[in-house]
Amino acid sequence: MKRTGIIVLLMVIFSMPALAQQTAKHTFALGDTAFLLDGKPFLMISGEMHYPRVPRECWRARMKMAKAMGLNTIGTYVFWNVHEPEKGQYDFSGNNDIAAFVKTAQEEGLWVVLRPSPYVCAEWEFGGYPYWLQQIKGLVVRGKEPQYLEAYRNYIMAVGKQLSPLLVEHGGNILMVQIENEYGSYSNDKDYLDINRKLFIDAGFDGLLYTCDPEPAIKDGHLPGLLPAINGVDDPSKVKRLINENHNGKGPYYIAEWYPAWFDWWGTKHHTVPYQQYLGKLDSVLAAGISINMYMFHGGTTRGFMNGANANDRTPYEPQISSYDYDAPLDEAGNATEKFMQFRKVISKHLPEGTVLPEVPAARPVITIPDIRFTSSAPLFNFLPVPAGSVKPLTFEDLGQAYGWVLYSTKLAGNKKAWLKIKELRDYCIVMVNGKRVGVLDRRSGVDSIQLQLPAGNVKLDLLVENLGRINFGPYLLTNKKGITEKVLWAGKEVNNWQLYKLPFDKLPAVKTKKAIAGSNVPALKEGTFTLDTVGDTYLDMSNWGKGTVWVNGHNLGRYWEVGPQQTIYVPAEWLHKGANNIAVMELIKPEMDKLSAIDHAVLDVLK
């Protein structure tokens, strides 16, 4: 017993420094030119990384990579539609456990800059807003409309319960918290910004608050009294001037979003920017004592149906791809790129004297899978749920559905040639007549009509409509409903009397029969298995497939689309098993496909 007691005592003594480090309260404040951590100047070298875009099993490894590049801080948004997918139903579990993400960063010796502003943009579905806000008549986001403020308050209070205990002032590692997000690009209502500030304080975020905006918008988006941070500017003299002008001639100076590259959308070239263009800028910013947050340090993957889209009066609808590789220093799978290594060299020059960076972890193991075959293929009509009836076509929001597909079905009198038009299609539609695909409509390319020759008799018309991602930035943020949002016209006359089938695919539907219809060209759910002797990262090669979504072992890995530039889907090793693995594909336009392979690298730069 004495020996056991001594061992326990020694364990307690040796664990005390670690416990003290985790629970010690700090101060974080604004100096005239620098941030002050415990009263001493602190140069924040931060990298953005979003917890929903990285498997929880990989958070710690990615943070070790951040330390190896010389970062001392992680920046992340908090995503409303992740945490309150339905009104009043909160989810902070699994990959959505933001508190665990922050605590993991603390365990790895990293500070956190938190961005729980209800609007995040982030190339994320609806800019982070939950779809159900659009079910509430009269609600207007990003303003003082009472219903919005009530929903916002409920959400931010829930977030505060999770995260306010983790502020530095309370013994955690969250240095500061951002209210709203690039609000000056949207409006200039200081009263609304002050409501944001008060809501955050009520939720327990009683530490340092700040705003961030791009150069043209900083004046409109800044709330006097808070630190104004700048996005997308890396000229030191300009950064200091802009912040001084909006902060009583004082600093500190913080670039809240410094872009080492850019994101991609379907049908356009993959964005890459050589690291050489950034080294001098990074060096000069850090030499000037300006704190920085790289957007993104590690992008990861926008899985499921959570990608956003851009659109404005000059730009057509542009849904973003599933890969959020971003040409970031850490690639989609979490491996160091040459950009990472070169940034590490620059950063190391500006670290406290005597700092020795950890060795860069080795690249993650990769496997190939030569032949994955699908043993069943069920056409769309084999797994339809019970429909809802409606005279007019209803939107996703009307149906209480966030993402996925809705099948609109009706009858037309045949023996006629005419134009079928969907007014305000959101966003992609497979047109079927009597159970056969006859065409595709696509908001992205502006195609909303098709000429049909109907056979004689009573004709069945089916329209499978996909939500390709709600707009996450710009004026159309307020008009973001999905599905058939106005009406269907046949030969110029409105079509009524619809059967509506909800296909949210939040879980894979039960298929009534596994037998495929020979020669069927309608969308199909394909299922199969593959066996592995060893696991590793891999990339499903979808380049011969058409358009759809992939699940592996129940994980929705995201969308693919032959138009490119993304032609592969990343599968993290942590979601694979030795032995049998399950795969499912919802294929919209090439249901005849029955096999695919997995290769050892991403293909993100092929347009078709």
Coordinates of C-alpha atoms in Angstrom, one line a residue:
M1 CA 0.0 0.0 0.0
K2 CA 2.9 2.4 0.8
R3 CA 4.5 1.6 -2.5
T4 CA 1.2 2.3 -4.4
G5 CA 0.7 5.5 -2.5
I6 CA 4.2 6.8 -3.4
I7 CA 3.6 6.0 -7.1
V8 CA 0.3 7.8 -7.0
L9 CA 1.9 10.8 -5.3
L10 CA 4.7 10.9 -7.9
M11 CA 2.2 10.8 -10.7
V12 CA 0.3 13.7 -9.2
I13 CA 3.5 15.7 -8.8
F14 CA 4.7 15.1 -12.4
S15 CA 1.3 15.9 -13.8
M16 CA 1.0 19.2 -12.0
P17 CA 2.8 21.3 -14.6
A18 CA 0.6 20.0 -17.4
L19 CA -2.5 20.6 -15.3
A20 CA -1.4 24.1 -14.4
Q21 CA -0.7 24.9 -18.0
Q22 CA -4.2 23.8 -19.0
T23 CA -6.0 25.7 -16.3
A24 CA -3.8 28.8 -15.8
K25 CA -5.7 32.0 -16.4
H26 CA -4.1 34.4 -18.8
T27 CA -4.7 38.0 -19.9
F28 CA -5.0 39.0 -23.5
A29 CA -5.3 42.7 -24.3
L30 CA -4.7 45.4 -26.9
G31 CA -1.5 47.4 -26.7
D32 CA -0.9 50.5 -28.8
T33 CA 1.1 48.5 -31.4
A34 CA 0.9 44.8 -30.4
F35 CA -1.3 42.3 -28.7
L36 CA -0.3 41.7 -25.0
L37 CA -0.4 38.2 -23.7
D38 CA 0.1 38.3 -19.9
G39 CA 1.3 41.9 -20.4
K40 CA 4.0 41.0 -22.9
P41 CA 4.0 41.6 -26.7
F42 CA 2.6 38.6 -28.6
L43 CA 2.9 38.1 -32.4
M44 CA 0.0 35.9 -33.4
I45 CA 0.9 33.6 -36.3
S46 CA -2.3 31.8 -36.9
G47 CA -3.7 29.4 -39.5
E48 CA -7.4 28.8 -40.3
M49 CA -8.7 25.2 -40.0
H50 CA -12.4 24.2 -39.8
Y51 CA -13.4 21.3 -37.6
P52 CA -16.3 20.1 -39.8
R53 CA -13.9 19.9 -42.8
V54 CA -11.4 17.6 -41.0
P55 CA -12.3 14.2 -39.5
R56 CA -12.3 14.4 -35.7
E57 CA -9.8 11.6 -35.7
C58 CA -7.3 13.8 -37.5
W59 CA -7.7 17.1 -35.6
R60 CA -4.6 16.5 -33.4
A61 CA -2.4 15.4 -36.3
R62 CA -3.3 18.5 -38.2
M63 CA -2.5 20.7 -35.2
K64 CA 0.9 19.1 -34.9
M65 CA 1.5 20.1 -38.5
A66 CA 0.5 23.6 -37.6
K67 CA 3.1 23.6 -34.8
A68 CA 5.7 22.2 -37.2
M69 CA 5.1 25.1 -39.6
G70 CA 5.7 27.6 -36.8
L71 CA 2.1 28.6 -36.1
N72 CA 1.1 29.4 -32.5
T73 CA -2.7 29.9 -33.1
I74 CA -5.6 28.2 -34.9
G75 CA -8.5 30.2 -36.3
T76 CA -11.9 28.7 -36.9
Y77 CA -15.4 29.7 -37.7
V78 CA -18.3 28.2 -35.8
F79 CA -21.1 26.9 -38.1
W80 CA -24.7 27.6 -37.1
N81 CA -26.2 25.1 -39.6
V82 CA -23.9 22.4 -38.2
H83 CA -24.9 23.0 -34.6
E84 CA -28.6 23.8 -35.0
P85 CA -29.7 21.8 -38.1
E86 CA -33.3 22.1 -37.1
K87 CA -34.8 24.8 -34.9
G88 CA -34.1 24.1 -31.3
Q89 CA -32.2 20.9 -32.0
Y90 CA -28.5 21.4 -31.0
D91 CA -25.6 19.1 -31.9
F92 CA -22.2 19.5 -30.4
S93 CA -21.2 15.8 -30.7
G94 CA -18.7 13.9 -32.8
N95 CA -17.2 16.0 -35.6
N96 CA -19.3 18.9 -34.4
D97 CA -17.7 19.0 -30.9
I98 CA -16.2 22.4 -31.2
A99 CA -15.2 22.5 -27.5
A100 CA -13.2 19.3 -28.0
F101 CA -11.5 20.9 -31.0
V102 CA -10.5 23.9 -28.9
K103 CA -9.3 21.8 -26.0
T104 CA -7.2 19.6 -28.4
A105 CA -5.5 22.8 -29.7
Q106 CA -4.7 23.7 -26.0
E107 CA -3.3 20.3 -25.4
E108 CA -1.0 20.8 -28.5
G109 CA 0.1 24.2 -27.2
L110 CA -1.9 26.3 -29.6
W111 CA -4.1 29.3 -28.9
V112 CA -7.4 29.8 -30.8
V113 CA -9.1 32.7 -32.4
L114 CA -12.8 32.0 -32.5
R115 CA -15.2 33.2 -35.2
P116 CA -18.7 32.2 -34.0
S117 CA -20.4 35.1 -35.9
P118 CA -23.7 33.7 -37.1
Y119 CA -22.8 34.4 -40.7
V120 CA -19.4 32.8 -41.8
C121 CA -19.4 32.9 -45.6
A122 CA -16.6 30.3 -45.8
E123 CA -17.7 28.7 -49.1
W124 CA -20.2 27.0 -46.8
E125 CA -23.9 26.2 -47.4
F126 CA -26.0 29.4 -46.9
G127 CA -22.9 31.1 -45.4
G128 CA -23.4 29.0 -42.2
Y129 CA -27.1 29.9 -41.7
P130 CA -29.5 27.0 -41.1
Y131 CA -32.0 26.4 -43.9
W132 CA -34.9 26.6 -41.5
L133 CA -34.5 30.4 -41.0
Q134 CA -36.2 30.6 -44.5
Q135 CA -39.2 28.8 -43.2
I136 CA -40.1 31.7 -40.9
K137 CA -42.2 34.2 -42.8
G138 CA -40.7 37.7 -42.7
L139 CA -37.4 36.7 -41.2
V140 CA -34.4 38.7 -42.6
V141 CA -30.9 37.6 -41.7
R142 CA -28.0 40.0 -40.9
G143 CA -30.3 42.7 -39.5
K144 CA -32.5 43.8 -36.7
E145 CA -35.6 41.9 -37.7
P146 CA -37.0 40.5 -34.4
Q147 CA -37.4 36.9 -35.5
Y148 CA -33.9 36.7 -36.7
L149 CA -32.5 38.2 -33.5
E150 CA -34.5 35.8 -31.4
A151 CA -33.1 32.8 -33.4
Y152 CA -29.6 34.3 -33.3
R153 CA -29.8 34.8 -29.5
N154 CA -30.8 31.2 -28.9
Y155 CA -28.0 29.9 -31.0
I156 CA -25.2 32.1 -29.6
M157 CA -26.3 31.3 -26.1
A158 CA -25.9 27.6 -26.9
V159 CA -22.5 28.2 -28.4
G160 CA -21.5 30.3 -25.3
K161 CA -22.3 27.4 -23.0
Q162 CA -19.8 25.3 -25.0
L163 CA -17.0 27.8 -25.5
S164 CA -17.1 30.8 -23.1
P165 CA -15.4 28.7 -20.3
L166 CA -12.5 28.2 -22.7
L167 CA -11.6 31.9 -23.0
V168 CA -8.0 32.7 -21.8
E169 CA -9.5 34.8 -19.0
H170 CA -11.2 31.6 -17.7
G171 CA -8.2 29.3 -18.1
G172 CA -8.7 28.3 -21.7
N173 CA -6.9 29.1 -24.9
I174 CA -9.4 31.3 -26.9
L175 CA -7.6 34.6 -27.2
M176 CA -10.3 36.6 -28.9
V177 CA -13.7 36.3 -30.5
Q178 CA -15.0 37.8 -33.8
I179 CA -18.5 39.3 -34.0
E180 CA -20.3 39.2 -37.4
N181 CA -18.1 38.6 -40.5
E182 CA -17.1 41.1 -43.2
Y183 CA -20.3 42.9 -42.4
G184 CA -19.1 46.0 -44.2
S185 CA -19.4 44.2 -47.5
Y186 CA -23.0 43.8 -46.8
S187 CA -24.2 46.9 -44.8
N188 CA -23.2 49.6 -42.4
D189 CA -25.7 49.4 -39.5
K190 CA -23.7 50.2 -36.4
D191 CA -26.8 49.5 -34.2
Y192 CA -26.9 46.0 -35.5
L193 CA -23.2 45.5 -34.9
D194 CA -23.7 46.7 -31.3
I195 CA -26.5 44.2 -30.9
N196 CA -24.0 41.6 -32.0
R197 CA -21.6 42.8 -29.3
K198 CA -24.2 42.7 -26.6
L199 CA -25.4 39.2 -27.6
F200 CA -21.8 37.9 -27.4
I201 CA -21.3 39.3 -24.0
D202 CA -24.6 37.9 -22.8
A203 CA -23.5 34.5 -24.1
G204 CA -20.4 34.7 -21.9
F205 CA -17.9 36.0 -24.4
D206 CA -16.6 38.7 -22.1
G207 CA -13.1 38.8 -23.4
L208 CA -11.6 40.6 -26.4
L209 CA -14.0 41.1 -29.3
Y210 CA -13.1 42.2 -32.8
T211 CA -14.5 42.7 -36.3
C212 CA -12.9 41.9 -39.7
D213 CA -13.5 43.4 -43.2
P214 CA -11.7 43.8 -46.5
E215 CA -10.2 47.1 -47.3
P216 CA -13.2 48.8 -49.1
A217 CA -15.5 47.8 -46.3
I218 CA -13.6 48.2 -43.1
K219 CA -15.2 51.6 -42.2
D220 CA -18.7 50.2 -42.6
G221 CA -18.1 46.9 -40.9
H222 CA -16.2 48.2 -37.9
L223 CA -17.8 48.8 -34.5
P224 CA -16.1 51.7 -32.6
G225 CA -14.5 50.4 -29.5
L226 CA -13.6 47.0 -30.9
L227 CA -10.4 46.1 -32.7
P228 CA -10.8 46.4 -36.5
A229 CA -9.0 43.6 -38.4
I230 CA -8.3 43.6 -42.1
N231 CA -8.8 40.9 -44.7
G232 CA -6.9 40.5 -47.9
V233 CA -4.3 43.2 -47.4
D234 CA -0.6 42.4 -46.8
D235 CA 1.2 45.7 -47.4
P236 CA 2.4 46.6 -43.9
S237 CA 2.1 50.3 -44.3
K238 CA -1.5 50.0 -45.7
V239 CA -2.5 47.5 -42.9
K240 CA -1.3 49.9 -40.2
R241 CA -2.9 52.9 -41.9
L242 CA -6.3 51.2 -42.3
I243 CA -6.4 50.0 -38.7
N244 CA -5.1 53.3 -37.3
E245 CA -7.8 55.2 -39.2
N246 CA -10.5 53.1 -37.6
H247 CA -9.0 52.6 -34.1
N248 CA -8.1 56.0 -32.7
G249 CA -4.6 55.9 -34.3
K250 CA -3.6 52.7 -32.5
G251 CA -3.0 49.1 -33.2
P252 CA -2.5 46.3 -32.7
Y253 CA -2.4 45.2 -36.3
Y254 CA -4.1 42.0 -37.4
I255 CA -4.7 40.5 -40.8
A256 CA -7.6 38.3 -40.0
E257 CA -7.6 36.6 -43.4
W258 CA -4.4 36.3 -45.4
Y259 CA -5.0 34.3 -48.5
P260 CA -2.2 31.9 -49.7
A261 CA -4.5 30.8 -52.6
W262 CA -8.2 30.4 -53.4
F263 CA -11.1 28.1 -53.6
D264 CA -12.7 26.3 -56.6
W265 CA -16.2 26.0 -58.1
W266 CA -17.5 23.5 -60.6
G267 CA -16.6 24.0 -64.3
T268 CA -13.7 26.4 -63.7
K269 CA -9.9 26.0 -63.5
H270 CA -8.4 24.8 -60.3
H271 CA -6.8 27.8 -58.4
T272 CA -3.2 27.6 -57.5
V273 CA -0.7 30.3 -56.7
P274 CA 3.1 29.6 -56.5
Y275 CA 4.5 30.0 -53.0
Q276 CA 7.2 32.4 -54.4
Q277 CA 4.6 35.1 -54.7
Y278 CA 4.0 35.0 -50.9
L279 CA 7.3 34.6 -49.2
G280 CA 8.3 38.3 -49.4
K281 CA 4.9 39.4 -48.3
L282 CA 4.8 37.0 -45.3
D283 CA 8.3 38.1 -44.3
S284 CA 7.5 41.8 -44.4
V285 CA 4.3 41.4 -42.5
L286 CA 5.8 39.5 -39.7
A287 CA 8.9 41.7 -39.6
A288 CA 6.5 44.7 -39.1
G289 CA 5.0 43.0 -36.0
I290 CA 1.7 42.4 -37.7
S291 CA -0.2 39.4 -36.5
I292 CA -1.7 37.2 -39.2
N293 CA -4.2 34.4 -39.8
M294 CA -3.7 32.3 -43.0
Y295 CA -7.0 31.6 -44.7
M296 CA -6.6 28.6 -45.2
F297 CA -3.7 26.9 -43.5
H298 CA -5.5 23.6 -44.0
G299 CA -8.8 23.5 -46.0
G300 CA -9.7 19.9 -45.9
T301 CA -13.0 18.8 -47.5
T302 CA -16.5 20.2 -47.6
R303 CA -18.3 16.9 -47.1
G304 CA -22.0 16.0 -47.4
F305 CA -24.1 18.7 -49.0
M306 CA -22.4 21.6 -47.2
N307 CA -20.7 23.5 -50.0
G308 CA -21.9 27.0 -50.7
A309 CA -22.2 29.0 -54.0
N310 CA -21.5 32.5 -55.3
A311 CA -23.8 34.6 -57.4
N312 CA -24.5 38.3 -58.1
D313 CA -25.9 40.5 -60.8
R314 CA -22.8 40.0 -62.9
T315 CA -21.8 36.4 -62.0
P316 CA -23.9 33.3 -62.8
Y317 CA -24.6 30.8 -60.0
E318 CA -21.3 29.1 -59.1
P319 CA -21.6 26.2 -56.7
Q320 CA -18.3 25.2 -55.0
I321 CA -16.6 21.8 -55.3
S322 CA -16.3 19.4 -52.4
S323 CA -12.5 19.6 -52.1
Y324 CA -11.4 22.5 -50.0
D325 CA -7.8 21.9 -50.8
Y326 CA -7.4 25.7 -51.4
D327 CA -3.8 25.2 -52.6
A328 CA -3.1 25.7 -48.9
P329 CA 0.2 24.9 -47.1
L330 CA -1.3 21.7 -45.8
D331 CA -3.1 19.8 -48.6
E332 CA -6.6 18.2 -48.5
A333 CA -5.2 15.1 -46.8
G334 CA -3.1 16.9 -44.2
N335 CA 0.3 16.5 -45.9
A336 CA 2.9 19.2 -46.0
T337 CA 3.3 20.9 -49.4
E338 CA 6.3 22.8 -50.7
K339 CA 4.4 25.9 -49.8
F340 CA 4.3 24.6 -46.2
M341 CA 8.1 24.1 -46.2
Q342 CA 8.8 27.5 -47.6
F343 CA 6.4 29.3 -45.2
R344 CA 8.1 27.4 -42.3
K345 CA 11.5 28.9 -43.3
V346 CA 10.0 32.4 -43.3
I347 CA 8.2 32.0 -40.1
S348 CA 11.2 30.5 -38.3
K349 CA 13.0 33.9 -38.8
H350 CA 10.4 35.7 -36.7
L351 CA 10.0 33.3 -33.7
P352 CA 11.3 34.1 -30.2
E353 CA 15.0 33.5 -29.9
G354 CA 15.9 30.0 -29.2
T355 CA 12.7 28.5 -30.6
V356 CA 13.3 25.1 -32.2
L357 CA 10.4 24.0 -34.5
P358 CA 9.3 20.3 -34.3
E359 CA 10.3 18.1 -37.1
V360 CA 7.7 18.0 -39.9
P361 CA 5.7 14.8 -39.6
A362 CA 6.0 12.4 -42.5
A363 CA 3.3 12.2 -45.2
R364 CA 0.4 10.0 -44.4
P365 CA 0.3 6.4 -45.9
V366 CA -1.6 6.1 -49.1
I367 CA -3.2 3.0 -50.7
T368 CA -4.7 2.2 -54.1
I369 CA -7.7 0.0 -54.7
P370 CA -7.7 -1.4 -58.2
D371 CA -11.2 -2.5 -58.7
I372 CA -14.4 -1.7 -56.7
R373 CA -17.5 -3.4 -58.1
F374 CA -21.1 -2.6 -57.4
T375 CA -23.3 -5.5 -56.7
S376 CA -26.6 -3.7 -56.8
S377 CA -28.1 -0.8 -58.7
A378 CA -31.5 0.5 -57.7
P379 CA -33.2 3.0 -60.0
L380 CA -34.6 6.1 -58.3
F381 CA -38.2 4.8 -58.5
N382 CA -37.3 1.8 -56.4
F383 CA -36.6 3.8 -53.2
L384 CA -39.2 6.6 -53.2
P385 CA -40.8 7.5 -49.9
V386 CA -44.5 8.3 -49.4
P387 CA -45.2 11.5 -51.3
A388 CA -46.8 14.8 -50.3
G389 CA -49.5 16.2 -52.5
S390 CA -49.7 19.8 -53.5
V391 CA -51.4 21.9 -56.2
K392 CA -48.2 24.0 -56.6
P393 CA -44.7 22.7 -56.5
L394 CA -43.2 23.3 -53.0
T395 CA -39.7 24.4 -52.1
F396 CA -37.3 22.3 -50.0
E397 CA -38.0 24.8 -47.2
D398 CA -41.8 24.3 -47.6
L399 CA -41.2 20.5 -47.2
G400 CA -38.9 20.9 -44.2
Q401 CA -36.0 19.5 -46.1
A402 CA -32.5 21.1 -45.9
Y403 CA -30.4 19.3 -48.6
G404 CA -30.3 16.5 -51.1
W405 CA -33.0 16.0 -53.8
V406 CA -36.8 16.4 -54.2
L407 CA -38.7 14.5 -57.0
Y408 CA -41.6 16.5 -58.4
S409 CA -44.1 14.2 -60.2
T410 CA -47.2 15.0 -62.3
K411 CA -49.2 14.0 -65.3
L412 CA -49.4 15.7 -68.7
A413 CA -51.7 15.2 -71.7
G414 CA -49.5 13.6 -74.4
N415 CA -49.2 13.7 -78.2
K416 CA -47.7 17.2 -78.1
K417 CA -44.4 19.0 -78.8
A418 CA -43.7 22.0 -76.7
W419 CA -41.3 23.7 -74.3
L420 CA -41.0 22.7 -70.7
K421 CA -39.7 25.5 -68.5
I422 CA -38.9 25.7 -64.7
K423 CA -39.1 29.2 -63.5
E424 CA -36.4 29.9 -60.9
L425 CA -34.9 26.4 -60.8
R426 CA -32.7 25.9 -57.8
D427 CA -30.5 24.3 -58.9
Y428 CA -30.1 21.2 -61.1
C429 CA -32.8 19.0 -62.6
I430 CA -33.0 15.6 -64.3
V431 CA -36.1 15.6 -66.6
M432 CA -37.8 12.2 -67.0
V433 CA -40.8 11.3 -69.2
N434 CA -42.6 7.9 -68.6
G435 CA -39.6 6.7 -66.5
K436 CA -36.8 7.7 -68.9
R437 CA -34.4 10.5 -68.7
V438 CA -34.9 13.0 -71.6
G439 CA -32.7 15.9 -70.5
V440 CA -31.0 18.0 -67.9
L441 CA -31.6 21.6 -66.7
D442 CA -28.9 23.5 -64.9
R443 CA -29.0 26.8 -63.1
R444 CA -25.2 27.0 -63.3
S445 CA -25.3 27.3 -67.1
G446 CA -28.6 29.1 -67.3
V447 CA -30.5 26.3 -68.9
D448 CA -34.0 26.2 -67.5
S449 CA -36.1 25.0 -70.5
I450 CA -36.2 21.9 -72.7
Q451 CA -38.3 21.1 -75.8
L452 CA -40.1 17.8 -75.5
Q453 CA -42.1 15.6 -77.8
L454 CA -44.6 13.7 -75.7
P455 CA -46.0 10.4 -76.8
A456 CA -49.8 9.8 -77.1
G457 CA -51.8 9.2 -73.9
N458 CA -51.4 10.2 -70.3
V459 CA -47.7 11.0 -69.8
K460 CA -45.8 10.9 -66.5
L461 CA -43.4 13.8 -65.9
D462 CA -40.8 13.5 -63.2
L463 CA -38.4 16.3 -62.2
L464 CA -35.6 15.3 -59.9
V465 CA -34.2 18.6 -58.4
E466 CA -30.9 18.9 -56.5
N467 CA -29.9 21.6 -54.1
L468 CA -26.3 22.3 -55.3
G469 CA -25.6 24.6 -52.4
R470 CA -27.2 27.8 -51.1
I471 CA -25.4 31.1 -51.9
N472 CA -23.0 32.1 -49.1
F473 CA -22.1 35.6 -50.1
G474 CA -23.7 38.7 -51.7
P475 CA -27.1 40.2 -52.2
Y476 CA -28.8 36.8 -53.0
L477 CA -28.1 35.5 -49.5
L478 CA -31.7 36.6 -48.7
T479 CA -33.3 34.7 -51.6
N480 CA -31.9 31.3 -51.1
K481 CA -34.7 28.8 -51.2
K482 CA -34.2 25.5 -53.1
G483 CA -36.1 23.3 -55.4
I484 CA -38.8 24.6 -57.8
T485 CA -39.2 28.0 -56.3
E486 CA -41.8 29.5 -58.6
K487 CA -43.6 27.3 -61.2
V488 CA -43.4 24.9 -64.1
L489 CA -44.7 25.9 -67.5
W490 CA -45.7 23.5 -70.3
A491 CA -46.5 25.1 -73.6
G492 CA -46.6 28.4 -71.8
K493 CA -49.2 27.3 -69.2
E494 CA -48.6 26.6 -65.5
V495 CA -48.6 22.9 -64.5
N496 CA -50.4 22.0 -61.3
N497 CA -51.2 18.9 -59.1
W498 CA -47.9 17.5 -58.0
Q499 CA -46.7 14.6 -56.0
L500 CA -43.5 15.5 -54.0
Y501 CA -41.0 12.9 -52.8
K502 CA -38.4 14.0 -50.2
L503 CA -34.9 12.5 -50.7
P504 CA -32.7 14.3 -48.2
F505 CA -30.2 11.4 -48.1
D506 CA -29.3 12.4 -44.5
K507 CA -29.1 8.6 -44.3
L508 CA -29.1 6.2 -47.2
P509 CA -32.7 5.2 -48.2
A510 CA -34.0 1.7 -47.9
V511 CA -34.2 0.1 -51.3
K512 CA -37.4 -1.9 -52.0
T513 CA -35.7 -4.2 -54.5
K514 CA -32.1 -4.7 -55.5
K515 CA -32.9 -5.6 -59.1
A516 CA -32.1 -2.9 -61.7
I517 CA -34.3 -2.2 -64.6
A518 CA -32.4 -3.3 -67.8
G519 CA -31.4 -0.3 -69.9
S520 CA -32.7 2.2 -67.4
N521 CA -31.1 5.6 -67.7
V522 CA -32.6 7.3 -64.7
P523 CA -30.6 8.2 -61.5
A524 CA -29.6 5.1 -59.5
L525 CA -28.3 4.3 -56.1
K526 CA -25.4 1.9 -56.5
E527 CA -24.0 -0.2 -53.6
G528 CA -21.0 -2.5 -53.2
T529 CA -18.2 -3.7 -50.9
F530 CA -14.5 -3.8 -51.1
T531 CA -11.9 -5.6 -48.9
L532 CA -8.7 -4.1 -47.6
D533 CA -5.6 -5.8 -46.1
T534 CA -4.3 -2.5 -44.9
V535 CA -5.8 1.0 -44.6
G536 CA -4.4 4.4 -45.7
D537 CA -5.6 7.5 -47.4
T538 CA -7.0 7.0 -50.9
Y539 CA -8.8 8.9 -53.7
L540 CA -11.8 7.6 -55.5
D541 CA -11.3 8.1 -59.2
M542 CA -14.7 9.4 -60.4
S543 CA -13.4 10.7 -63.8
N544 CA -15.5 8.2 -65.8
W545 CA -18.6 8.8 -63.8
G546 CA -21.2 11.5 -64.4
K547 CA -22.6 13.4 -61.4
G548 CA -23.5 12.4 -57.8
T549 CA -22.5 11.8 -54.2
V550 CA -20.4 9.0 -52.6
W551 CA -20.7 7.4 -49.2
V552 CA -18.1 5.1 -47.7
N553 CA -18.9 3.2 -44.5
G554 CA -21.8 5.6 -43.9
H555 CA -19.7 8.8 -44.3
N556 CA -20.9 11.2 -46.9
L557 CA -17.7 12.1 -48.7
G558 CA -19.2 14.8 -50.9
R559 CA -20.1 15.4 -54.5
Y560 CA -18.4 14.6 -57.8
W561 CA -19.2 16.0 -61.2
E562 CA -17.6 15.2 -64.5
V563 CA -17.3 18.9 -65.5
G564 CA -14.4 19.2 -63.0
P565 CA -12.0 20.5 -62.0
Q566 CA -12.3 17.9 -59.2
Q567 CA -12.2 14.4 -60.5
T568 CA -11.3 12.5 -57.3
I569 CA -12.9 12.2 -53.8
Y570 CA -10.6 12.0 -50.8
V571 CA -11.2 9.1 -48.4
P572 CA -9.4 9.5 -45.1
A573 CA -7.7 6.3 -43.7
E574 CA -9.5 6.8 -40.4
W575 CA -12.9 6.0 -42.1
L576 CA -11.7 2.8 -43.7
H577 CA -11.5 -0.7 -42.1
K578 CA -9.3 -3.7 -42.5
G579 CA -11.6 -6.3 -44.1
A580 CA -14.9 -5.4 -45.6
N581 CA -15.9 -1.8 -46.4
N582 CA -19.2 -0.5 -47.8
I583 CA -19.6 2.0 -50.6
A584 CA -22.7 3.7 -52.1
V585 CA -23.0 6.1 -55.0
M586 CA -26.0 8.2 -56.0
E587 CA -25.3 8.6 -59.7
L588 CA -27.5 10.9 -61.7
I589 CA -26.5 10.7 -65.3
K590 CA -24.5 7.5 -65.9
P591 CA -26.3 4.8 -64.1
E592 CA -24.7 2.2 -66.3
M593 CA -21.4 2.6 -64.4
D594 CA -20.6 -0.5 -62.3
K595 CA -17.0 -0.1 -61.1
L596 CA -14.4 2.4 -60.0
S597 CA -10.9 2.4 -58.6
A598 CA -9.1 4.4 -56.0
I599 CA -5.7 6.0 -56.7
D600 CA -2.9 7.4 -54.6
H601 CA -3.3 11.1 -55.4
A602 CA -5.9 13.9 -55.8
V603 CA -6.9 15.0 -59.3
L604 CA -8.3 18.6 -58.8
D605 CA -7.3 20.2 -62.1
V606 CA -9.1 18.5 -65.0
L607 CA -12.0 20.3 -66.8
K608 CA -14.3 18.5 -69.2

